PDB file of C-alpha atoms in Angstrom:
ATOM      1  CA  MET R   1     100.344 106.738  48.598  1.00  0.00           C
ATOM      2  CA  ALA R   2      98.320 106.385  51.726  1.00  0.00           C
ATOM      3  CA  GLN R   3      98.744 108.805  54.556  1.00  0.00           C
ATOM      4  CA  LYS R   4     100.791 107.808  57.042  1.00  0.00           C
ATOM      5  CA  LYS R   5      99.418 107.596  60.565  1.00  0.00           C
ATOM      6  CA  GLU R   6     101.057 110.133  63.675  1.00  0.00           C
ATOM      7  CA  PRO R   7     103.184 107.351  65.482  1.00  0.00           C
ATOM      8  CA  ASN R   8     101.481 109.031  68.598  1.00  0.00           C
ATOM      9  CA  LYS R   9      98.296 109.097  68.170  1.00  0.00           C
ATOM     10  CA  SER R  10      96.017 107.193  70.219  1.00  0.00           C
ATOM     11  CA  ILE R  11      93.235 104.897  68.637  1.00  0.00           C
ATOM     12  CA  HIS R  12      91.475 105.386  72.181  1.00  0.00           C
ATOM     13  CA  ALA R  13      92.237 109.394  71.910  1.00  0.00           C
ATOM     14  CA  GLY R  14      88.406 109.971  71.753  1.00  0.00           C
ATOM     15  CA  HIS R  15      87.420 107.310  74.157  1.00  0.00           C
ATOM     16  CA  ARG R  16      89.423 109.835  76.504  1.00  0.00           C
ATOM     17  CA  GLN R  17      87.741 112.718  75.878  1.00  0.00           C
ATOM     18  CA  ARG R  18      84.527 111.141  76.451  1.00  0.00           C
ATOM     19  CA  MET R  19      85.801 109.532  79.563  1.00  0.00           C
ATOM     20  CA  HIS R  20      87.482 113.964  80.581  1.00  0.00           C
ATOM     21  CA  GLN R  21      84.066 115.275  79.658  1.00  0.00           C
ATOM     22  CA  ARG R  22      82.025 112.544  81.519  1.00  0.00           C
ATOM     23  CA  VAL R  23      84.022 112.826  84.985  1.00  0.00           C
ATOM     24  CA  GLU R  24      83.656 116.756  84.033  1.00  0.00           C
ATOM     25  CA  LYS R  25      80.649 116.921  83.872  1.00  0.00           C
ATOM     26  CA  TYR R  26      79.236 114.669  86.010  1.00  0.00           C
ATOM     27  CA  GLY R  27      82.029 113.315  88.528  1.00  0.00           C
ATOM     28  CA  LEU R  28      84.607 110.076  89.525  1.00  0.00           C
ATOM     29  CA  GLU R  29      81.770 108.676  91.123  1.00  0.00           C
ATOM     30  CA  SER R  30      78.961 108.448  87.554  1.00  0.00           C
ATOM     31  CA  LEU R  31      81.870 105.917  86.395  1.00  0.00           C
ATOM     32  CA  ALA R  32      81.807 101.817  87.232  1.00  0.00           C
ATOM     33  CA  GLU R  33      84.254 100.827  89.325  1.00  0.00           C
ATOM     34  CA  HIS R  34      86.517  99.341  86.678  1.00  0.00           C
ATOM     35  CA  GLU R  35      85.864 102.514  84.303  1.00  0.00           C
ATOM     36  CA  MET R  36      87.120 104.456  87.513  1.00  0.00           C
ATOM     37  CA  LEU R  37      90.145 102.865  87.594  1.00  0.00           C
ATOM     38  CA  GLU R  38      90.534 103.316  83.633  1.00  0.00           C
ATOM     39  CA  TYR R  39      90.161 106.710  83.954  1.00  0.00           C
ATOM     40  CA  LEU R  40      92.713 107.077  86.872  1.00  0.00           C
ATOM     41  CA  LEU R  41      95.819 105.256  84.264  1.00  0.00           C
ATOM     42  CA  TYR R  42      95.112 107.680  81.866  1.00  0.00           C
ATOM     43  CA  PHE R  43      97.379 110.199  84.247  1.00  0.00           C
ATOM     44  CA  THR R  44     100.517 107.502  83.905  1.00  0.00           C
ATOM     45  CA  ASN R  45      99.789 105.441  80.516  1.00  0.00           C
ATOM     46  CA  ALA R  46      99.819 108.406  77.619  1.00  0.00           C
ATOM     47  CA  GLN R  47      99.390 106.349  74.891  1.00  0.00           C
ATOM     48  CA  LYS R  48      98.013 102.290  76.436  1.00  0.00           C
ATOM     49  CA  ASP R  49      94.808 101.079  76.146  1.00  0.00           C
ATOM     50  CA  THR R  50      93.527 100.886  80.401  1.00  0.00           C
ATOM     51  CA  ASN R  51      90.929  99.343  80.411  1.00  0.00           C
ATOM     52  CA  ALA R  52      91.894  95.579  80.113  1.00  0.00           C
ATOM     53  CA  ILE R  53      94.197  96.633  83.029  1.00  0.00           C
ATOM     54  CA  ALA R  54      91.180  97.954  85.048  1.00  0.00           C
ATOM     55  CA  HIS R  55      89.392  94.808  84.320  1.00  0.00           C
ATOM     56  CA  ASP R  56      92.469  92.710  85.271  1.00  0.00           C
ATOM     57  CA  LEU R  57      92.876  94.905  88.615  1.00  0.00           C
ATOM     58  CA  LEU R  58      88.891  93.845  89.328  1.00  0.00           C
ATOM     59  CA  GLU R  59      89.996  90.289  88.486  1.00  0.00           C
ATOM     60  CA  THR R  60      93.017  90.344  91.225  1.00  0.00           C
ATOM     61  CA  PHE R  61      91.527  92.552  93.903  1.00  0.00           C
ATOM     62  CA  GLY R  62      88.348  91.604  93.481  1.00  0.00           C
ATOM     63  CA  ASP R  63      87.177  95.783  94.069  1.00  0.00           C
ATOM     64  CA  PHE R  64      88.093  98.657  93.943  1.00  0.00           C
ATOM     65  CA  ALA R  65      88.539  99.582  97.716  1.00  0.00           C
ATOM     66  CA  GLY R  66      90.726  95.756  97.492  1.00  0.00           C
ATOM     67  CA  VAL R  67      93.003  97.359  94.270  1.00  0.00           C
ATOM     68  CA  LEU R  68      94.058 100.541  96.652  1.00  0.00           C
ATOM     69  CA  GLU R  69      94.222  98.885  99.519  1.00  0.00           C
ATOM     70  CA  ALA R  70      96.870  96.067  97.582  1.00  0.00           C
ATOM     71  CA  ASP R  71     100.512  97.184  98.218  1.00  0.00           C
ATOM     72  CA  GLU R  72     102.765  98.388  95.343  1.00  0.00           C
ATOM     73  CA  LYS R  73     104.237  95.310  95.141  1.00  0.00           C
ATOM     74  CA  GLU R  74     101.158  92.919  94.235  1.00  0.00           C
ATOM     75  CA  LEU R  75      99.945  96.079  92.417  1.00  0.00           C
ATOM     76  CA  CYS R  76     102.881  95.893  89.312  1.00  0.00           C
ATOM     77  CA  ALA R  77     102.407  91.808  89.193  1.00  0.00           C
ATOM     78  CA  VAL R  78      99.483  92.966  87.386  1.00  0.00           C
ATOM     79  CA  LYS R  79     100.048  93.522  83.973  1.00  0.00           C
ATOM     80  CA  GLY R  80     100.726  96.678  82.413  1.00  0.00           C
ATOM     81  CA  ILE R  81     100.913  98.407  85.906  1.00  0.00           C
ATOM     82  CA  GLY R  82     104.153  99.776  86.492  1.00  0.00           C
ATOM     83  CA  PRO R  83     105.689 101.363  89.647  1.00  0.00           C
ATOM     84  CA  ALA R  84     104.377 104.834  88.689  1.00  0.00           C
ATOM     85  CA  SER R  85     100.591 103.367  88.464  1.00  0.00           C
ATOM     86  CA  ALA R  86     101.143 101.307  91.489  1.00  0.00           C
ATOM     87  CA  ARG R  87     102.598 104.557  93.440  1.00  0.00           C
ATOM     88  CA  LEU R  88      99.744 106.561  92.442  1.00  0.00           C
ATOM     89  CA  LEU R  89      97.038 104.008  93.392  1.00  0.00           C
ATOM     90  CA  HIS R  90      98.342 102.636  96.294  1.00  0.00           C
ATOM     91  CA  LEU R  91      98.714 106.754  97.454  1.00  0.00           C
ATOM     92  CA  LEU R  92      95.035 107.916  97.049  1.00  0.00           C
ATOM     93  CA  PRO R  93      94.036 105.894 100.150  1.00  0.00           C
ATOM     94  CA  GLN R  94      96.414 108.319 101.624  1.00  0.00           C
ATOM     95  CA  VAL R  95      95.097 111.105  99.701  1.00  0.00           C
ATOM     96  CA  ALA R  96      91.694 111.251 100.428  1.00  0.00           C
ATOM     97  CA  ALA R  97      92.678 110.667 104.964  1.00  0.00           C
ATOM     98  CA  CYS R  98      95.252 113.876 104.183  1.00  0.00           C
ATOM     99  CA  TYR R  99      92.218 115.879 102.265  1.00  0.00           C
ATOM    100  CA  GLN R 100      89.692 115.130 105.677  1.00  0.00           C
ATOM    101  CA  HIS R 101      92.758 115.417 108.292  1.00  0.00           C
ATOM    102  CA  SER R 102      93.175 119.694 106.618  1.00  0.00           C
ATOM    103  CA  ARG R 103      89.221 119.723 106.706  1.00  0.00           C
ATOM    104  CA  VAL R 104      89.384 119.311 110.789  1.00  0.00           C
ATOM    105  CA  LYS R 105      92.430 121.123 111.656  1.00  0.00           C
ATOM    106  CA  ASP R 106      93.796 120.444 114.573  1.00  0.00           C
ATOM    107  CA  GLY R 107      93.071 123.961 116.609  1.00  0.00           C
ATOM    108  CA  ARG R 108      89.216 123.815 116.689  1.00  0.00           C
ATOM    109  CA  ARG R 109      87.434 122.816 119.691  1.00  0.00           C
ATOM    110  CA  LEU R 110      85.731 119.143 120.132  1.00  0.00           C
ATOM    111  CA  ARG R 111      82.914 119.253 122.807  1.00  0.00           C
ATOM    112  CA  THR R 112      80.663 116.272 122.022  1.00  0.00           C
ATOM    113  CA  THR R 113      81.705 112.669 121.638  1.00  0.00           C
ATOM    114  CA  GLU R 114      80.248 112.935 117.818  1.00  0.00           C
ATOM    115  CA  GLN R 115      82.641 115.720 116.990  1.00  0.00           C
ATOM    116  CA  LEU R 116      85.234 113.363 118.937  1.00  0.00           C
ATOM    117  CA  GLY R 117      84.643 110.477 116.438  1.00  0.00           C
ATOM    118  CA  ALA R 118      83.535 112.883 113.166  1.00  0.00           C
ATOM    119  CA  TYR R 119      87.663 114.029 113.730  1.00  0.00           C
ATOM    120  CA  ALA R 120      88.799 110.439 114.883  1.00  0.00           C
ATOM    121  CA  MET R 121      87.102 108.544 111.445  1.00  0.00           C
ATOM    122  CA  ALA R 122      88.867 111.962 109.302  1.00  0.00           C
ATOM    123  CA  ARG R 123      92.227 110.662 110.847  1.00  0.00           C
ATOM    124  CA  TYR R 124      91.994 107.009 110.112  1.00  0.00           C
ATOM    125  CA  GLN R 125      90.560 107.514 106.377  1.00  0.00           C
ATOM    126  CA  GLY R 126      92.297 105.244 104.557  1.00  0.00           C
ATOM    127  CA  ILE R 127      94.900 103.602 107.213  1.00  0.00           C
ATOM    128  CA  GLN R 128      94.720  99.758 107.002  1.00  0.00           C
ATOM    129  CA  LYS R 129      96.720  98.500 110.385  1.00  0.00           C
ATOM    130  CA  GLU R 130      96.104  99.240 113.869  1.00  0.00           C
ATOM    131  CA  ARG R 131      97.195 102.835 114.658  1.00  0.00           C
ATOM    132  CA  VAL R 132      97.312 104.202 118.094  1.00  0.00           C
ATOM    133  CA  LEU R 133      96.418 107.618 118.476  1.00  0.00           C
ATOM    134  CA  LEU R 134      96.791 111.017 121.032  1.00  0.00           C
ATOM    135  CA  ILE R 135      94.607 113.340 121.199  1.00  0.00           C
ATOM    136  CA  CYS R 136      95.895 116.374 123.374  1.00  0.00           C
ATOM    137  CA  LEU R 137      93.495 119.205 124.521  1.00  0.00           C
ATOM    138  CA  SER R 138      92.918 122.730 126.440  1.00  0.00           C
ATOM    139  CA  ARG R 139      91.234 123.877 129.405  1.00  0.00           C
ATOM    140  CA  GLN R 140      88.273 124.953 126.524  1.00  0.00           C
ATOM    141  CA  HIS R 141      88.648 120.937 124.764  1.00  0.00           C
ATOM    142  CA  ARG R 142      90.506 123.049 121.597  1.00  0.00           C
ATOM    143  CA  ILE R 143      93.349 120.318 119.983  1.00  0.00           C
ATOM    144  CA  THR R 144      96.870 121.340 120.905  1.00  0.00           C
ATOM    145  CA  SER R 145      98.719 118.230 119.406  1.00  0.00           C
ATOM    146  CA  THR R 146      97.999 115.098 118.461  1.00  0.00           C
ATOM    147  CA  ALA R 147     100.480 112.072 117.812  1.00  0.00           C
ATOM    148  CA  TRP R 148     100.499 108.900 116.220  1.00  0.00           C
ATOM    149  CA  ILE R 149     102.287 106.882 118.967  1.00  0.00           C
ATOM    150  CA  LYS R 150     102.211 103.002 118.394  1.00  0.00           C
ATOM    151  CA  GLN R 151     101.376 101.303 115.418  1.00  0.00           C
ATOM    152  CA  GLY R 152     100.379  97.516 114.866  1.00  0.00           C
ATOM    153  CA  GLY R 153      99.797  94.789 112.476  1.00  0.00           C
ATOM    154  CA  GLU R 154      96.278  94.163 110.264  1.00  0.00           C
ATOM    155  CA  ASP R 155      94.553  92.916 113.775  1.00  0.00           C
ATOM    156  CA  ARG R 156      96.534  93.597 117.016  1.00  0.00           C
ATOM    157  CA  VAL R 157      98.692  96.604 118.643  1.00  0.00           C
ATOM    158  CA  ALA R 158      99.196  97.224 121.928  1.00  0.00           C
ATOM    159  CA  LEU R 159      97.872 100.285 123.682  1.00  0.00           C
ATOM    160  CA  PRO R 160     101.208 101.587 124.566  1.00  0.00           C
ATOM    161  CA  ILE R 161      99.944 103.359 128.193  1.00  0.00           C
ATOM    162  CA  GLN R 162     103.794 105.169 129.483  1.00  0.00           C
ATOM    163  CA  GLU R 163     104.181 106.477 125.355  1.00  0.00           C
ATOM    164  CA  ALA R 164     100.119 107.871 125.961  1.00  0.00           C
ATOM    165  CA  VAL R 165     101.377 109.724 129.244  1.00  0.00           C
ATOM    166  CA  ARG R 166     104.620 110.957 128.261  1.00  0.00           C
ATOM    167  CA  GLN R 167     103.372 112.082 125.201  1.00  0.00           C
ATOM    168  CA  ALA R 168      99.915 114.483 127.034  1.00  0.00           C
ATOM    169  CA  LEU R 169     103.065 115.882 129.284  1.00  0.00           C
ATOM    170  CA  ARG R 170     105.306 116.817 126.824  1.00  0.00           C
ATOM    171  CA  ALA R 171     102.084 119.085 125.094  1.00  0.00           C
ATOM    172  CA  ARG R 172     100.850 119.925 128.437  1.00  0.00           C
ATOM    173  CA  ALA R 173      97.531 118.440 127.950  1.00  0.00           C
ATOM    174  CA  GLU R 174      94.721 119.276 130.404  1.00  0.00           C
ATOM    175  CA  SER R 175      93.164 116.082 129.302  1.00  0.00           C
ATOM    176  CA  ALA R 176      93.122 113.911 126.320  1.00  0.00           C
ATOM    177  CA  VAL R 177      91.942 111.258 123.842  1.00  0.00           C
ATOM    178  CA  LEU R 178      93.306 107.923 123.292  1.00  0.00           C
ATOM    179  CA  CYS R 179      92.253 106.533 119.468  1.00  0.00           C
ATOM    180  CA  HIS R 180      92.473 103.308 117.822  1.00  0.00           C
ATOM    181  CA  ASN R 181      91.637 101.368 114.850  1.00  0.00           C
ATOM    182  CA  HIS R 182      89.856  97.654 114.477  1.00  0.00           C
ATOM    183  CA  PRO R 183      90.507  97.911 110.123  1.00  0.00           C
ATOM    184  CA  GLY R 184      87.866  96.135 108.933  1.00  0.00           C
ATOM    185  CA  GLY R 185      86.642  94.361 112.454  1.00  0.00           C
ATOM    186  CA  SER R 186      83.915  95.548 115.165  1.00  0.00           C
ATOM    187  CA  VAL R 187      84.080  98.438 117.216  1.00  0.00           C
ATOM    188  CA  LEU R 188      82.987  96.520 120.290  1.00  0.00           C
ATOM    189  CA  PRO R 189      86.477  96.865 123.123  1.00  0.00           C
ATOM    190  CA  SER R 190      88.419  93.143 123.679  1.00  0.00           C
ATOM    191  CA  ARG R 191      89.272  93.066 126.678  1.00  0.00           C
ATOM    192  CA  GLN R 192      92.747  94.447 126.283  1.00  0.00           C
ATOM    193  CA  ASP R 193      90.994  97.566 125.627  1.00  0.00           C
ATOM    194  CA  LEU R 194      89.603  97.593 128.875  1.00  0.00           C
ATOM    195  CA  GLU R 195      92.400  96.959 130.768  1.00  0.00           C
ATOM    196  CA  ALA R 196      94.627  99.276 129.226  1.00  0.00           C
ATOM    197  CA  THR R 197      91.649 102.138 128.905  1.00  0.00           C
ATOM    198  CA  ALA R 198      91.970 101.556 132.901  1.00  0.00           C
ATOM    199  CA  SER R 199      95.120 102.000 133.428  1.00  0.00           C
ATOM    200  CA  LEU R 200      96.080 104.600 131.348  1.00  0.00           C
ATOM    201  CA  ALA R 201      93.016 106.619 132.846  1.00  0.00           C
ATOM    202  CA  LYS R 202      94.797 106.287 136.313  1.00  0.00           C
ATOM    203  CA  GLY R 203      98.483 107.095 134.997  1.00  0.00           C
ATOM    204  CA  MET R 204      96.895 110.180 133.337  1.00  0.00           C
ATOM    205  CA  ALA R 205      95.331 111.484 136.785  1.00  0.00           C
ATOM    206  CA  VAL R 206      98.063 110.578 138.162  1.00  0.00           C
ATOM    207  CA  VAL R 207     100.065 113.584 136.731  1.00  0.00           C
ATOM    208  CA  GLY R 208      96.637 115.698 136.535  1.00  0.00           C
ATOM    209  CA  ILE R 209      95.141 115.138 132.836  1.00  0.00           C
ATOM    210  CA  GLU R 210      91.753 114.043 132.247  1.00  0.00           C
ATOM    211  CA  LEU R 211      91.159 110.948 129.948  1.00  0.00           C
ATOM    212  CA  LEU R 212      88.647 112.476 128.278  1.00  0.00           C
ATOM    213  CA  ASP R 213      87.721 109.672 126.544  1.00  0.00           C
ATOM    214  CA  HIS R 214      88.932 106.070 124.410  1.00  0.00           C
ATOM    215  CA  ILE R 215      87.177 106.138 120.623  1.00  0.00           C
ATOM    216  CA  ILE R 216      87.134 103.297 118.710  1.00  0.00           C
ATOM    217  CA  VAL R 217      87.096 103.117 114.720  1.00  0.00           C
ATOM    218  CA  THR R 218      86.590 100.677 112.015  1.00  0.00           C
ATOM    219  CA  ASP R 219      85.827 101.202 108.243  1.00  0.00           C
ATOM    220  CA  THR R 220      82.765 102.467 108.966  1.00  0.00           C
ATOM    221  CA  GLU R 221      81.856 103.487 111.993  1.00  0.00           C
ATOM    222  CA  TYR R 222      83.097 104.801 115.714  1.00  0.00           C
ATOM    223  CA  ALA R 223      82.334 103.302 119.187  1.00  0.00           C
ATOM    224  CA  SER R 224      82.633 106.051 122.519  1.00  0.00           C
ATOM    225  CA  LEU R 225      84.032 103.596 125.305  1.00  0.00           C
ATOM    226  CA  ARG R 226      82.465 106.371 127.707  1.00  0.00           C
ATOM    227  CA  GLN R 227      80.056 106.248 126.509  1.00  0.00           C
ATOM    228  CA  ARG R 228      79.657 102.051 126.163  1.00  0.00           C
ATOM    229  CA  CYS R 229      81.094 101.577 129.265  1.00  0.00           C
ATOM    230  CA  GLY R 230      81.445 104.676 131.182  1.00  0.00           C
ATOM    231  CA  LEU R 231      84.886 106.340 132.664  1.00  0.00           C
ATOM    232  CA  ASP R 232      84.257 108.660 135.345  1.00  0.00           C
ATOM    233  CA  LEU R 233      87.026 109.893 137.323  1.00  0.00           C
ATOM    234  CA  VAL R 234      86.425 110.629 141.563  1.00  0.00           C
ATOM    235  CA  THR R 235      89.793 111.724 142.089  1.00  0.00           C
ATOM    236  CA  VAL R 236      93.110 111.733 141.190  1.00  0.00           C
ATOM    237  CA  ASP R 237      93.911 108.381 144.202  1.00  0.00           C
ATOM    238  CA  GLN R 238      90.494 106.578 142.798  1.00  0.00           C
ATOM    239  CA  PRO R 239      89.721 106.697 139.473  1.00  0.00           C
ATOM    240  CA  ARG R 240      86.609 104.408 138.958  1.00  0.00           C
ATOM    241  CA  MET R 241      87.592 102.235 136.558  1.00  0.00           C
ATOM    242  CA  ALA R 242      85.377  99.419 137.788  1.00  0.00           C
ATOM    243  CA  MET R 243      82.913  99.140 134.697  1.00  0.00           C
ATOM    244  CA  LEU R 244      85.689  99.632 132.188  1.00  0.00           C
ATOM    245  CA  ARG R 245      86.808  96.269 134.176  1.00  0.00           C
ATOM    246  CA  GLU R 246      85.716  92.777 132.470  1.00  0.00           C
ATOM    247  CA  PRO R 247      84.051  90.693 135.130  1.00  0.00           C
ATOM    248  CA  ASP R 248      85.096  86.697 135.038  1.00  0.00           C
ATOM    249  CA  ALA R 249      83.961  84.716 132.446  1.00  0.00           C
ATOM    250  CA  ALA R 250      82.176  82.616 135.244  1.00  0.00           C
ATOM    251  CA  GLU R 251      80.929  85.481 137.042  1.00  0.00           C
ATOM    252  CA  THR R 252      78.893  87.203 134.006  1.00  0.00           C
ATOM    253  CA  PRO R 253      78.901  85.297 131.189  1.00  0.00           C
ATOM    254  CA  ASP R 254      78.450  87.932 128.418  1.00  0.00           C
ATOM    255  CA  PRO R 255      81.121  90.597 129.366  1.00  0.00           C
ATOM    256  CA  GLU R 256      79.145  93.336 127.110  1.00  0.00           C
ATOM    257  CA  GLU R 257      75.777  93.155 128.628  1.00  0.00           C
ATOM    258  CA  ALA R 258      77.556  93.528 132.103  1.00  0.00           C
ATOM    259  CA  ALA R 259      79.366  96.493 131.138  1.00  0.00           C
ATOM    260  CA  ALA R 260      76.446  98.459 129.485  1.00  0.00           C
ATOM    261  CA  SER R 261      74.589  97.471 132.572  1.00  0.00           C
ATOM    262  CA  GLY R 262      77.079  99.788 134.507  1.00  0.00           C
ATOM    263  CA  GLU R 263      77.023  97.352 137.760  1.00  0.00           C
ATOM    264  CA  PRO R 264      80.526  97.460 139.399  1.00  0.00           C
ATOM    265  CA  ASP R 265      83.123  94.235 139.199  1.00  0.00           C
ATOM    266  CA  PRO R 266      82.661  92.568 142.386  1.00  0.00           C
ATOM    267  CA  ALA R 267      86.312  91.733 142.082  1.00  0.00           C
ATOM    268  CA  GLY R 268      86.535  95.352 141.833  1.00  0.00           C
ATOM    269  CA  GLY R 269      84.917  96.784 143.918  1.00  0.00           C
TER     270      GLY R 269
END
């Protein structure tokens, strides 16, 4: 009489063991994109062959990043993906962002634009909608608090000037840095970004808080408005924000070039 197979013995056990050994020895980055998905799905599928599911995910969402950026409802529409697998995949970018944030914990001293940019990039990792972050600093430029103060859509968020000033006052900040992101876009500031930054710098100055910078973040880079446009405050009553205001299109056809030149806005003095 032929020996009966154990019902819970997966025919892919050998393959899975080889994958585990490969990841242990060479890391997840040694796998192709479909193999990474196949491997991650092992943790929510004890017996199921996940190779075909991985290929279906890539076919549906284009690439590994597209899979992780899909919402849970979209993921569950793919054959073989249940709620647990969808939640696992959807949470991975957030886990990565939390990890990066933990590596650059609040309380560290941010003394250069490069340090500010690196900190902002870590905080925005995995975030696919526009959000506004306020970083409050002590006199020694140590982070005393951070706060997400606004969330918008995938391509637009209004900069909340009054809320940012209130938050900085509550944190008793000596200075502050505003950050927001352009997911999948350009780090170039929009006209609205420039106008809002000028208004915020003035509002902060009125209550004795210096706006050190406004950092714009994309998926791959950041830009400092202080470096790009200038952000010097002369007095509490007269912040010099001319370089942050774009002239009328008729006067200057290229606002970027005008801002970079450092020439004051004739209309704004």
